[in-house]
XYZ file of C-alpha atoms in Angstrom:
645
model
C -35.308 -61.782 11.646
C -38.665 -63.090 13.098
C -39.336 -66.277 14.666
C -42.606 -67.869 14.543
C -43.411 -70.716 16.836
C -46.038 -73.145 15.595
C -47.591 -75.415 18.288
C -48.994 -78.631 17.366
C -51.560 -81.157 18.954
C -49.994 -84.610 18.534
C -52.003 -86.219 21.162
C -54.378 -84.684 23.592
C -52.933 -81.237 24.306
C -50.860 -78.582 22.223
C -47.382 -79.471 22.793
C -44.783 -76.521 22.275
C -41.089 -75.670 22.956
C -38.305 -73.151 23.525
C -40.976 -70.245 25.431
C -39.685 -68.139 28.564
C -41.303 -68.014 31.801
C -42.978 -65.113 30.409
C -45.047 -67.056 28.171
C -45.839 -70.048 30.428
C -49.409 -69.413 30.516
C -49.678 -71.284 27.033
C -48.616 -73.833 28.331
C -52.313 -75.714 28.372
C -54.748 -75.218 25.883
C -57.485 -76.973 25.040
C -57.380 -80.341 23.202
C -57.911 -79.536 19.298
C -56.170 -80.828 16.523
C -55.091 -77.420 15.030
C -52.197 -75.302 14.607
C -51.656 -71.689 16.989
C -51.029 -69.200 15.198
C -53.384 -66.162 17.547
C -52.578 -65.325 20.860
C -55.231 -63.997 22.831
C -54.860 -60.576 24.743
C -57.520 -61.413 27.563
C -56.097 -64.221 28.624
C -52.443 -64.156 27.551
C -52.253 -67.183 25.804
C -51.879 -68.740 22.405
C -55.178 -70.269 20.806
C -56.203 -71.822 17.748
C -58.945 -71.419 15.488
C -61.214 -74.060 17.555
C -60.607 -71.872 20.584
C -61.289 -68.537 18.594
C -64.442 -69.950 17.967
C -65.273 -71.369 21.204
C -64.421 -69.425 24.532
C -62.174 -66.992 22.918
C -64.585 -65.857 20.180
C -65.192 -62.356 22.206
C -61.702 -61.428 22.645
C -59.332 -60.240 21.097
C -56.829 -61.411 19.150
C -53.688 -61.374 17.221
C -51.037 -62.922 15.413
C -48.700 -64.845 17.528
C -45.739 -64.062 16.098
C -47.018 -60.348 16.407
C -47.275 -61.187 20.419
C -44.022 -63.234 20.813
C -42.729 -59.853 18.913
C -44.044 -57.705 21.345
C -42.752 -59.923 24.689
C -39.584 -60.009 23.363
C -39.554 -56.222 22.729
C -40.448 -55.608 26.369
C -38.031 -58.496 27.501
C -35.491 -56.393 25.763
C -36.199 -52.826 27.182
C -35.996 -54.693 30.531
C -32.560 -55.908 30.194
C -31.375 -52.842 29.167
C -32.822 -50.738 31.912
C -31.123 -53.445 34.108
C -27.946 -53.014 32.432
C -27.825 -48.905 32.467
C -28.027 -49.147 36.265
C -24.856 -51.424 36.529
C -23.056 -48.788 35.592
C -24.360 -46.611 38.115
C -24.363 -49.586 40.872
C -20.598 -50.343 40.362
C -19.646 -46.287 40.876
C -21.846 -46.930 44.176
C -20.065 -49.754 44.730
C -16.807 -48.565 44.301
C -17.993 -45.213 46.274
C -18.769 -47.142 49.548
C -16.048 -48.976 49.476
C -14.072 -46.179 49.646
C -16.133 -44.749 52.619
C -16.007 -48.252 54.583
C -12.118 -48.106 53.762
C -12.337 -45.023 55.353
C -14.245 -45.595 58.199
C -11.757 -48.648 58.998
C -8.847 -45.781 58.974
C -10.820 -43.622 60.908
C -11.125 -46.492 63.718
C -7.642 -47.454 63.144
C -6.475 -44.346 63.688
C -8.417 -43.234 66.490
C -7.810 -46.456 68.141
C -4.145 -45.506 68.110
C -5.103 -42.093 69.638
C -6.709 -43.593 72.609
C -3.931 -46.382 73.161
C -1.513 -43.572 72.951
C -3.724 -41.039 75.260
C -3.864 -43.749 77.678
C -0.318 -44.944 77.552
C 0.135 -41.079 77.799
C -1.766 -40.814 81.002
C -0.001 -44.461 82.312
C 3.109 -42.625 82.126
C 1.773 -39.543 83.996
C 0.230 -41.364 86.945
C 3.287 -43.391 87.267
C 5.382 -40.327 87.086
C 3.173 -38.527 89.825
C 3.692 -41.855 91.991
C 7.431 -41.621 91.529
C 6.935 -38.132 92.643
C 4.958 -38.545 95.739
C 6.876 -41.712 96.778
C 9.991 -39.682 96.819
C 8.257 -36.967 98.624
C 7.153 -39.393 101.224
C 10.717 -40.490 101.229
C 12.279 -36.897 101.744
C 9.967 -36.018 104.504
C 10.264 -38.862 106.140
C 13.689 -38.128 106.158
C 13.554 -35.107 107.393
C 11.336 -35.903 110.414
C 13.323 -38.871 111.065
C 16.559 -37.212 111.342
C 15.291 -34.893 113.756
C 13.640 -37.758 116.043
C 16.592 -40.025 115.833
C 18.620 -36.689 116.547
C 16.793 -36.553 119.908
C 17.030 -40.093 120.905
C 20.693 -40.200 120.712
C 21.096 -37.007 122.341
C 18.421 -38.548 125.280
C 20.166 -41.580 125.180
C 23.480 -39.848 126.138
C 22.533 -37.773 129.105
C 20.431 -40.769 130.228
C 23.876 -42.906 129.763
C 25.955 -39.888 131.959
C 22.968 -39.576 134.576
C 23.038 -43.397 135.419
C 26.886 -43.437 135.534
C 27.417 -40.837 137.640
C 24.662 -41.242 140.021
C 26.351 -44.846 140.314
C 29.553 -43.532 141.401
C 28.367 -40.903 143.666
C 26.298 -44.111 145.211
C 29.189 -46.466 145.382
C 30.844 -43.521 147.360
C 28.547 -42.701 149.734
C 28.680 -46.911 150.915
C 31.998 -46.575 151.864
C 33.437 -44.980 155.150
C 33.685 -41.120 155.149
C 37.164 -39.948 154.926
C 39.708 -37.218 154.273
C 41.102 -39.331 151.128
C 37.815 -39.210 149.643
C 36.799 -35.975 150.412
C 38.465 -34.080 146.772
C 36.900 -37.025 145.030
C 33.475 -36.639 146.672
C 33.633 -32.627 145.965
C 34.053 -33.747 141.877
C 31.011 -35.967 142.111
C 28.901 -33.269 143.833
C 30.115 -30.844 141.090
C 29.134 -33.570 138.538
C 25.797 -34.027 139.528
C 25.125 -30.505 139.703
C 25.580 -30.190 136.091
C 24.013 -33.430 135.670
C 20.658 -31.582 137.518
C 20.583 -28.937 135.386
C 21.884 -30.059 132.190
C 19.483 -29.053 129.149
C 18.130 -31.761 127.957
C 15.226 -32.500 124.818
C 13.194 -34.076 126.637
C 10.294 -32.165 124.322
C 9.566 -33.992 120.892
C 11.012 -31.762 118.538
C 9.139 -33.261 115.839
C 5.972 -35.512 115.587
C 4.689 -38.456 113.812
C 2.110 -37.260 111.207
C 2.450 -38.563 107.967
C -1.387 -38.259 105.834
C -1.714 -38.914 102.534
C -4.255 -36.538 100.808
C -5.701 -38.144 97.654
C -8.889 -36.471 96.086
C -9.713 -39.295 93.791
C -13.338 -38.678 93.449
C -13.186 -35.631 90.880
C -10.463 -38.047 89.461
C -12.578 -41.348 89.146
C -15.331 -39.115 87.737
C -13.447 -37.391 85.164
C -11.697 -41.140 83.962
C -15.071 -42.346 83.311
C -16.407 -39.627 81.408
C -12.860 -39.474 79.503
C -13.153 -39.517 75.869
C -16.491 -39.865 73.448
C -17.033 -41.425 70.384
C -18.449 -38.739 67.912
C -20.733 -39.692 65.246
C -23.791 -39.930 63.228
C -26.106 -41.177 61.270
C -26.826 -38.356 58.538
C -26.061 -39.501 55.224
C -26.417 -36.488 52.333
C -28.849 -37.941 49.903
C -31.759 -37.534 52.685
C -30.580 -34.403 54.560
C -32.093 -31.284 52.918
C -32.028 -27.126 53.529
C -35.072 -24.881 53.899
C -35.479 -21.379 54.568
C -35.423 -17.683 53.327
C -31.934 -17.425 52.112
C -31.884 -20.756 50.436
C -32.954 -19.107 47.303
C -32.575 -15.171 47.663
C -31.286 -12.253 50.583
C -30.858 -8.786 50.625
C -27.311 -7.241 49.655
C -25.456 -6.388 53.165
C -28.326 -7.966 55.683
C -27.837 -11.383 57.057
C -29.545 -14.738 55.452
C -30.137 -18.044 57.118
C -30.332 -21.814 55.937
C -31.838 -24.751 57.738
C -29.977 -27.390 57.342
C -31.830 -30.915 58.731
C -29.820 -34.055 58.808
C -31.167 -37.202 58.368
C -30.431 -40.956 58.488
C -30.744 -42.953 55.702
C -34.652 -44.252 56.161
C -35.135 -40.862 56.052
C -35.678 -40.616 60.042
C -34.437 -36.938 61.690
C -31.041 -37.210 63.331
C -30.794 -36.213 67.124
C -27.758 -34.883 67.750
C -25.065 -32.768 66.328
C -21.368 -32.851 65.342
C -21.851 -33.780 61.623
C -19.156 -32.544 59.682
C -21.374 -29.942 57.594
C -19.606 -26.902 54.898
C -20.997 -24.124 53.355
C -19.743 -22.611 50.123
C -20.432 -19.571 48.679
C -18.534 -16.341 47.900
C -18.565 -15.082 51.639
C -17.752 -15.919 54.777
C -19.939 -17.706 56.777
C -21.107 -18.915 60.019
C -22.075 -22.553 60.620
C -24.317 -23.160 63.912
C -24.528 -26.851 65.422
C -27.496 -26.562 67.415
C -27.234 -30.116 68.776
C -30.335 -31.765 67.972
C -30.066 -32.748 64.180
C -30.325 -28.985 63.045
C -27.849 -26.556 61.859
C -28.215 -23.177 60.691
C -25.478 -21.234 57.983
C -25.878 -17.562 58.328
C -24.038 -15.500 55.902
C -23.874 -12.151 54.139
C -23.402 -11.438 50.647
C -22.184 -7.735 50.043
C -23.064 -7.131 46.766
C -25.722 -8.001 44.170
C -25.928 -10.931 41.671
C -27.041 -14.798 40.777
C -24.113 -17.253 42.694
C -24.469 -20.740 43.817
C -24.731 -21.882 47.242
C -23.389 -25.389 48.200
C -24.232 -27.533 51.069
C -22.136 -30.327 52.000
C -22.428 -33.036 54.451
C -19.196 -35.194 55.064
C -17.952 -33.918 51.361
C -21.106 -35.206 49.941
C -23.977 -32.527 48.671
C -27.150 -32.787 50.460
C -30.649 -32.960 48.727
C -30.649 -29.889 45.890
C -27.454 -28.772 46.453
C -25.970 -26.537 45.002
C -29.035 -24.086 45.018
C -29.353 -20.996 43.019
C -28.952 -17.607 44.862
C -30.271 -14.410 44.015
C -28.943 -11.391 45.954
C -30.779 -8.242 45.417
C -30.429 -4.830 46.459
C -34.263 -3.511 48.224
C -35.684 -0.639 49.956
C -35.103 0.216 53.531
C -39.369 -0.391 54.247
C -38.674 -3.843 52.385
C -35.566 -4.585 54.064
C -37.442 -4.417 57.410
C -39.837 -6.581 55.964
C -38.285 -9.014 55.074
C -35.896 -9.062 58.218
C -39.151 -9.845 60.356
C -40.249 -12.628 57.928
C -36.667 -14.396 58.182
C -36.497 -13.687 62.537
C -33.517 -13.408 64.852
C -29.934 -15.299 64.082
C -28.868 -17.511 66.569
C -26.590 -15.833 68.958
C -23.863 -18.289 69.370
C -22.205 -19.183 66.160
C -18.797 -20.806 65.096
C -16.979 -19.779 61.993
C -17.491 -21.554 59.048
C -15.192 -22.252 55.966
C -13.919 -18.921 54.512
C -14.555 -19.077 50.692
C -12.692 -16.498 48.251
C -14.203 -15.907 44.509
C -12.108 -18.754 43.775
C -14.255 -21.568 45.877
C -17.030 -21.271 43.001
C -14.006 -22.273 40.174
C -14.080 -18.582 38.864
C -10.906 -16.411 39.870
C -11.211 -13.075 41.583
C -8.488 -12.257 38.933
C -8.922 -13.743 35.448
C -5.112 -14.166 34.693
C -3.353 -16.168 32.391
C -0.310 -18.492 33.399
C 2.416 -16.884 31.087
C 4.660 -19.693 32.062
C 5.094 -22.139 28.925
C 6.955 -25.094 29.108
C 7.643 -24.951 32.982
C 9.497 -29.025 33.553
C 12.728 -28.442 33.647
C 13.608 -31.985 35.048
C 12.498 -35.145 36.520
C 14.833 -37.181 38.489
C 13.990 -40.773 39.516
C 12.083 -44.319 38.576
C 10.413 -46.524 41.297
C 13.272 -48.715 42.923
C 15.355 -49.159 45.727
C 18.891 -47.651 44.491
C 20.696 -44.329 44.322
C 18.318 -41.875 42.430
C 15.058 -44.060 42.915
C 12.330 -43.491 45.002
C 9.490 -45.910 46.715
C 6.695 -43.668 48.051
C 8.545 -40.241 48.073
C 6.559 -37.929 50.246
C 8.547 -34.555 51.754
C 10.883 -32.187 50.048
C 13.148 -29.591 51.367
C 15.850 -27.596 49.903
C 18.778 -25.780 51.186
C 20.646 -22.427 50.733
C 23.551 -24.234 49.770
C 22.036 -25.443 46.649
C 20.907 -29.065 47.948
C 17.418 -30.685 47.365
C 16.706 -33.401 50.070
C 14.062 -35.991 49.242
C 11.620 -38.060 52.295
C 12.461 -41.414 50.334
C 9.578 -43.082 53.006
C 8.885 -46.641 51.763
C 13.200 -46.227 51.580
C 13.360 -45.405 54.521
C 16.282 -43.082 54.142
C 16.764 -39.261 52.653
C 18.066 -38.835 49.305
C 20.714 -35.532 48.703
C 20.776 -33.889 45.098
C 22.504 -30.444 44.115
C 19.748 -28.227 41.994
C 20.641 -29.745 38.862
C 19.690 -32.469 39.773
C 22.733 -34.778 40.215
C 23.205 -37.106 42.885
C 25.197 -36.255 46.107
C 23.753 -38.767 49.184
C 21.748 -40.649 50.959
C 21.682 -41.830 54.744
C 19.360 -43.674 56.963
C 19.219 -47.083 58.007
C 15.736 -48.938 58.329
C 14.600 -49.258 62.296
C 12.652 -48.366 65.884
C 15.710 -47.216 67.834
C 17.097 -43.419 67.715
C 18.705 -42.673 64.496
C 16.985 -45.176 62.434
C 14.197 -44.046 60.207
C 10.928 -46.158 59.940
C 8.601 -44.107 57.071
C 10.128 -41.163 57.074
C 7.560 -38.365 55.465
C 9.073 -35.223 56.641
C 12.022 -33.415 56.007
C 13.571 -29.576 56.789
C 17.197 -28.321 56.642
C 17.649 -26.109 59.779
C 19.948 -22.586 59.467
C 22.416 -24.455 61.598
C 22.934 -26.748 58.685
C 21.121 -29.966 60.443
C 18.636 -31.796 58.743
C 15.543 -32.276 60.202
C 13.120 -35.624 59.575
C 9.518 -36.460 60.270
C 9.396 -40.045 61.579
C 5.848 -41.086 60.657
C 6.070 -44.706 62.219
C 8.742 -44.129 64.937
C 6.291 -40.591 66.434
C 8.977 -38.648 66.845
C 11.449 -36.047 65.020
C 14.659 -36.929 64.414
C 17.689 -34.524 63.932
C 21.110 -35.300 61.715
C 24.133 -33.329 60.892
C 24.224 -32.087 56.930
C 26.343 -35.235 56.692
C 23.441 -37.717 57.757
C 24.875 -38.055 61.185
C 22.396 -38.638 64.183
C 22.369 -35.801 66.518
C 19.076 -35.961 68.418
C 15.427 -36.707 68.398
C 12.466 -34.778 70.003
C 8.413 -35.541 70.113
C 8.794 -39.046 71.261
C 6.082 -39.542 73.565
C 3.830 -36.862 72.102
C 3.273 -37.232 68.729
C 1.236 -39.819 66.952
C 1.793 -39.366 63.612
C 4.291 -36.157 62.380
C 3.582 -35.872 58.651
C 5.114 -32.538 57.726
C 8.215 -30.366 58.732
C 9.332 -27.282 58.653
C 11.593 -23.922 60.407
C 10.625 -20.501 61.645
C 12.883 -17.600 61.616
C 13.494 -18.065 65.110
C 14.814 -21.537 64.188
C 11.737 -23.290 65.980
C 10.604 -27.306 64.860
C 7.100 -26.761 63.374
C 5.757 -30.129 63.275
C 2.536 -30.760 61.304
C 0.851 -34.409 63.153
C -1.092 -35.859 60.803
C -2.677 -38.203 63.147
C -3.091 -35.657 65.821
C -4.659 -32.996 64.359
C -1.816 -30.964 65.915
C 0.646 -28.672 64.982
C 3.704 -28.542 67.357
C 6.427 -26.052 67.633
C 9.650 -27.271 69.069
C 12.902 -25.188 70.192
C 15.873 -27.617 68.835
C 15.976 -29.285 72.145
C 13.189 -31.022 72.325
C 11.476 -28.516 74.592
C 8.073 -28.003 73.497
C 6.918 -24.320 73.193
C 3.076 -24.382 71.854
C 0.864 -26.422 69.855
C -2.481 -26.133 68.919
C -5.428 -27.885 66.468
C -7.752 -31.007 67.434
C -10.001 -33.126 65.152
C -12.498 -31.467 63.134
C -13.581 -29.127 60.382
C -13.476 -25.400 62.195
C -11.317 -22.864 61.994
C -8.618 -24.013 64.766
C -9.111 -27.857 63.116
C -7.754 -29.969 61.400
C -8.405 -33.287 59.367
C -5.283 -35.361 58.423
C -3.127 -31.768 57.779
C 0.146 -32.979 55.764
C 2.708 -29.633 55.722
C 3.709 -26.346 56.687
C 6.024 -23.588 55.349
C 6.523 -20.227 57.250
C 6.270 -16.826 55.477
C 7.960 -13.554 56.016
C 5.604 -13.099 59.038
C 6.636 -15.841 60.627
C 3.401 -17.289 60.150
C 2.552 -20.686 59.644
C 0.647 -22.187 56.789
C -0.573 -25.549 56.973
C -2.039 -27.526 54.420
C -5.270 -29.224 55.863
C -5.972 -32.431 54.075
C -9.671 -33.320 54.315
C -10.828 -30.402 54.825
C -9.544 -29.074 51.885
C -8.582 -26.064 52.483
C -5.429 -24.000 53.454
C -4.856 -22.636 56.859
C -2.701 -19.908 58.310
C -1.480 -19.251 61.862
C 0.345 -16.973 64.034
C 2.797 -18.740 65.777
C 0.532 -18.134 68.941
C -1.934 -20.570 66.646
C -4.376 -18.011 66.599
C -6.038 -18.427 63.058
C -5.085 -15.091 60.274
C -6.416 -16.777 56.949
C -7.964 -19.609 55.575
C -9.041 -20.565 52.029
C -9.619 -23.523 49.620
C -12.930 -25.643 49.232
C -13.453 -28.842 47.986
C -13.709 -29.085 43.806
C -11.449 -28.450 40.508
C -12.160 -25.109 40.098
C -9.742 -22.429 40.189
C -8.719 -22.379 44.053
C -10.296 -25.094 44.781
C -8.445 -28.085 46.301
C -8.663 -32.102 46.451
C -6.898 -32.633 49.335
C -4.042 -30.188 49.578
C -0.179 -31.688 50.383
C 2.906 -29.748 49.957
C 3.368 -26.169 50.353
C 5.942 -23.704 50.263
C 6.254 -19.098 50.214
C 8.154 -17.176 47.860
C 10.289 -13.811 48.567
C 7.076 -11.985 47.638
C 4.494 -13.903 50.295
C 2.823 -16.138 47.319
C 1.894 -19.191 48.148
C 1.953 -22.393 46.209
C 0.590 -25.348 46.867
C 0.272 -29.131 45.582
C -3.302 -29.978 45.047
C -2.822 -33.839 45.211
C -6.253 -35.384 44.121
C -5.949 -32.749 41.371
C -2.302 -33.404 40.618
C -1.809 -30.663 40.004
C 0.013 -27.161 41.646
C -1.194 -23.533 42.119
C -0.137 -20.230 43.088
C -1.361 -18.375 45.396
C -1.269 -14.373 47.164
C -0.956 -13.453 50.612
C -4.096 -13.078 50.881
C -5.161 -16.430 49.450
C -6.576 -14.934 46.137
C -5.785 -17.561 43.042
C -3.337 -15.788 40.575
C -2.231 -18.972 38.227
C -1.126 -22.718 37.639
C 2.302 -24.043 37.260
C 2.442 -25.564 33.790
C 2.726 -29.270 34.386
C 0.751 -30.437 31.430
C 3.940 -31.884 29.348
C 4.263 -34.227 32.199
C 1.091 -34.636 34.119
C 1.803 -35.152 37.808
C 0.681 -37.902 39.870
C -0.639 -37.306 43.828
C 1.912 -34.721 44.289
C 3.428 -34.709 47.632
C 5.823 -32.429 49.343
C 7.159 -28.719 47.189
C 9.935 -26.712 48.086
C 11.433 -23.614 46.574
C 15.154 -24.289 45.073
C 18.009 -21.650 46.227
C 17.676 -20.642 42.739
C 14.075 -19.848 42.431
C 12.338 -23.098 40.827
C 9.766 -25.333 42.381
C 10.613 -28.783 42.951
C 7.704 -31.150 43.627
C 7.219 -34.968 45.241
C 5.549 -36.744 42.461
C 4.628 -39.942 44.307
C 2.510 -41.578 42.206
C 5.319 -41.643 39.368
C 8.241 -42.203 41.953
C 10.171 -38.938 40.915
C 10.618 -35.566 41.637
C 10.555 -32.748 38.891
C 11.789 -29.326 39.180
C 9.560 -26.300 37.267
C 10.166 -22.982 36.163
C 8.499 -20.539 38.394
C 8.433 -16.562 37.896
C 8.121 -15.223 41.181
């Protein structure tokens, strides 16, 4: 339906209602006694025939209502360009949020770290001062005893001496005579083994007592202790450049560019952006401290593949890119290998990336497990069976399945079928109370063994929820994860850290290794281990998306995982567990989801969980009997599947 909006001259000028601030420039016209029906293009106002005819008579014109049609038409493409982007803000919106949430974890959590390293260091200088005050205190001691040895001694011939050279004086006053003579003869005998007793009249000791401090390398070292890591580079305006960005040479090494930038577009200055590289190789990922990066890789065989850039999980401008890999003549293999130039010499590794990483499988296979839930066992609540926040899982050879009930705060007991045995733990910050426990491990022995997230330490109970021990306290931050090597070592998996710790039973700490970071002996927020036939360790690395596996030196044998939906792929990576064979299957929680894994980290299927979608799956274990049992947080359960090993 059309409007048309008639303005009328009732007294000196055209008097109209109901227009938009688009159409204010009608608002005056000149004074005529007519009605507007044209507008005029030229000027962008309404007119009437008078006005046609006078100033207007040149221009153009047409129909109002044609005009008001046309303003409204634009009005309306306006709006709904606005409204299209609100869609598009809010995802922004909600995206940023997300990264400021993070951020304030980030700080949290590394504010911790420092408190903790410096409470850490507290305790060592005050142990060192116990040390050297008791050191003072022994060898002054020492030297004391020996002095004050000496005096006494001293003081006692001195004390003799003076007595005897009083008798022999009072003698010799009195009258010589026979009577005296025998008693005379014993003084005389006296004093001559007064003359030549031995004496110390040597110090045997002396007085020095120096305290050597070097507290200048010390001082120096405190005030360059610790930096805060970060930059500016945001994705959208960082961007790659160079030869291999686009094609390389089958078996010859490529290079990308990659140059960070801040958000006005300015170049970044310094390094240690968290940058991966994904293609179907491995690849090598140099920080060259000044902005720049370079990823040098080589593809061994021919073909079109994608190559994708990320910068803090984001892709950078273009990304992924389109990579052609050809196979070239030895003359145009030298060609080209003066056209790209040298590699940089010192590299780091970068993220190791099977077939898998690009959502295709090395090995197309079909899961030929149907129907895989068995059961679920649980509802969110605070009673026998239910679950607040469930996170680790562990299960015994006696036919037990032992539930982290964290926001519980206690560990749950149920035989493989499911039924319900036990529970212990009583809410609390002394030893043998459980304050978010996360964790959780039976031990050959029998003991059960219990990540204490909030508390930072490990805590050990008897298989009838009995406290026995604790160990870490005082050295871990945050212990996520659990688990037992064959050697019947605590492998501890600090979330907060970036750590992995291995433990004997006593508390005596063996090894650890990982820091902060993305490389190959990093971590970012890792969540659990298992240990396979090798008596390796396999950690599941959070942020970085990834799987990672260790000798239990922590020297790095295999890594694998990037960050998508793809087959092999992983969104942030929780539980883990190894079957007789050496597979490995993990809980992919931001795909809720769980797959299954080789030795060698090659995808070979999925656990069937579509009857029953999980939820942010947490911890897995593998039952005595063979099935998988799974945390499913988000739905306050845990199910046990089918699994064909």
């Amino acid at each position: 339906m059309m409007i048309i909006i008639k303005f009328v001259n009732y007294v000196c000028d055209h008097v109209y209602l109901g227009l938009s601030p688009f159409f204010t420039s009608l608002s005056t016209l000149p004074c005529h006694v007519q009605v507007t029906e044209l507008y005029c293009s030229v000027c962008e106002c309404a007119v009437c025939e008078d006005c046609v005819a006078g100033g207007h008579g040149e221009h153009p014109n047409v129909p109002l209502s044609q005009a008001l049609a046309q303003h409204r038409s634009a009005l309306q493409e306006r709006l709904g360009t606005v409204q299209n982007r609100l869609p598009q803000i809010s995802d922004a919106l909600t995206f940023v949020k997300e990264i400021l949430q993070q951020l304030t974890n980030q700080r949290a959590s590394i504010e911790e770290d420092i408190q903790s390293s410096f409470e850490d260091l507290h305790k060592q200088l005050d142990v060192r001062k116990s040390v050297l005050l008791m050191e003072l205190e022994v060898t002054y001691g020492l030297k004391q005893k020996v002095l004050q040895a000496q005096v006494e001694s001293l003081l006692r011939g001195q004390g003799e001496m003076t007595a005897s050279c009083s008798q022999t004086e009072e003698a010799l006053g009195e009258e010589a005579c026979a009577a005296n003579l025998q008693a005379e003869r014993d003084l005389g005998e006296r004093l001559g083994e007064l003359a030549s007793y031995g004496l110390p009249c040597q110090p045997e000791e002396n007085d020095q007592l120096d305290l050597l401090m070097e507290t200048d390398g010390l001082r120096k070292s405190i005030h360059n202790l610790g930096t805060i890591v970060t930059t500016s580079a945001v994705a959208s305006q960082s961007e790659a450049m160079g030869a291999g960005l686009e094609q390389c040479v089958v078996g010859h090494p490529a290079s990308v560019t990659i140059v960070t930038r801040d958000k006005a577009g300015g170049a970044c200055k310094s390094g240690n952006a968290i940058l991966s590289a994904e293609v179907i190789v491995d690849g090598e990922i140099v920080d060259h401290k000044n902005g720049t990066y370079e990823f040098v890789y080589i593809v061994p065989k021919e073909g079109d593949f994608s190559l994708a850039l990320r910068l803090y999980d984001q892709h950078i401008k273009g990304s992924p890119f389109k990579l052609t890999v050809t196979r070239v003549s030895e003359t145009e293999v030298e060609v080209w290998a003066k056209r790209r130039g040298k590699s940089p010499g010192q590299k780091k590794k970068g993220s190791k990336r099977t077939s898998s990483a690009l959502g295709t499988p090395r090995r197309k296979t079909q899961n030929p497990i149907e129907d895989d839930l068995i059961f679920r066992i649980g509802t969110k609540g605070r009673n026998k069976g239910e679950f607040t926040n469930l996170q680790g899982v562990a299960a015994s050879s006696t036919g037990r399945i032992l539930i982290a009930d964290s926001n519980n705060q206690c560990v749950q007991i149920f035989s493989n079928e499911g039924e319900f045995k036990s529970r212990f733990g009583v809410r609390g910050r002394s030893p043998g109370q459980l304050q978010r426990p996360t964790g959780v491990a039976v031990h050959p022995s029998g003991d059960i063994i219990i990540a204490d997230y909030d508390n930072k330490w490990v805590s050990i109970f008897s298989c009838e929820g009995k406290f026995k021990a604790k160990l870490g306290s005082g050295r871990l931050m945050g212990p996520k994860g659990v688990s037992v090597d064959q050697n019947g070592h605590v492998i501890v998996v600090d979330n907060k850290a970036c750590t992995v710790f291995i433990f004997q039973p006593t508390g005596k700490l063996i090894t650890k290794f990982g820091s902060r970071g993305n490389g190959d002996k990093q971590f970012a927020g890792p969540h659990f281990a298992a240990v396979n036939n090798n008596n390796e360790i396999i950690v599941t690395d959070f942020h970085n998306h990834s799987v990672k596996v260790f000798t239990p030196e922590g020297e790095l044998v295999l890594k694998f995982g990037s960050n998508g939906e793809g087959n092999g792929q992983f969104n942030a990576p929780t539980g883990v567990a190894v079957d007789v064979n050496g597979n490995i299957i993990v809980a992919d929680w931001g795909n809720s989801r769980i797959q299954v894994f080789d030795g060698s980290g090659s995808f070979l299927s999925y656990i069937n969980t579509s009857a029953d979608p999980l939820y942010g799956p947490q911890g897995l274990a593998l039952t005595s009997d063979g099935h998988v049992v799974v945390a499913d947080s988000g739905n306050h359960c845990f199910k046990v599947y089918r699994y064909l090993q």
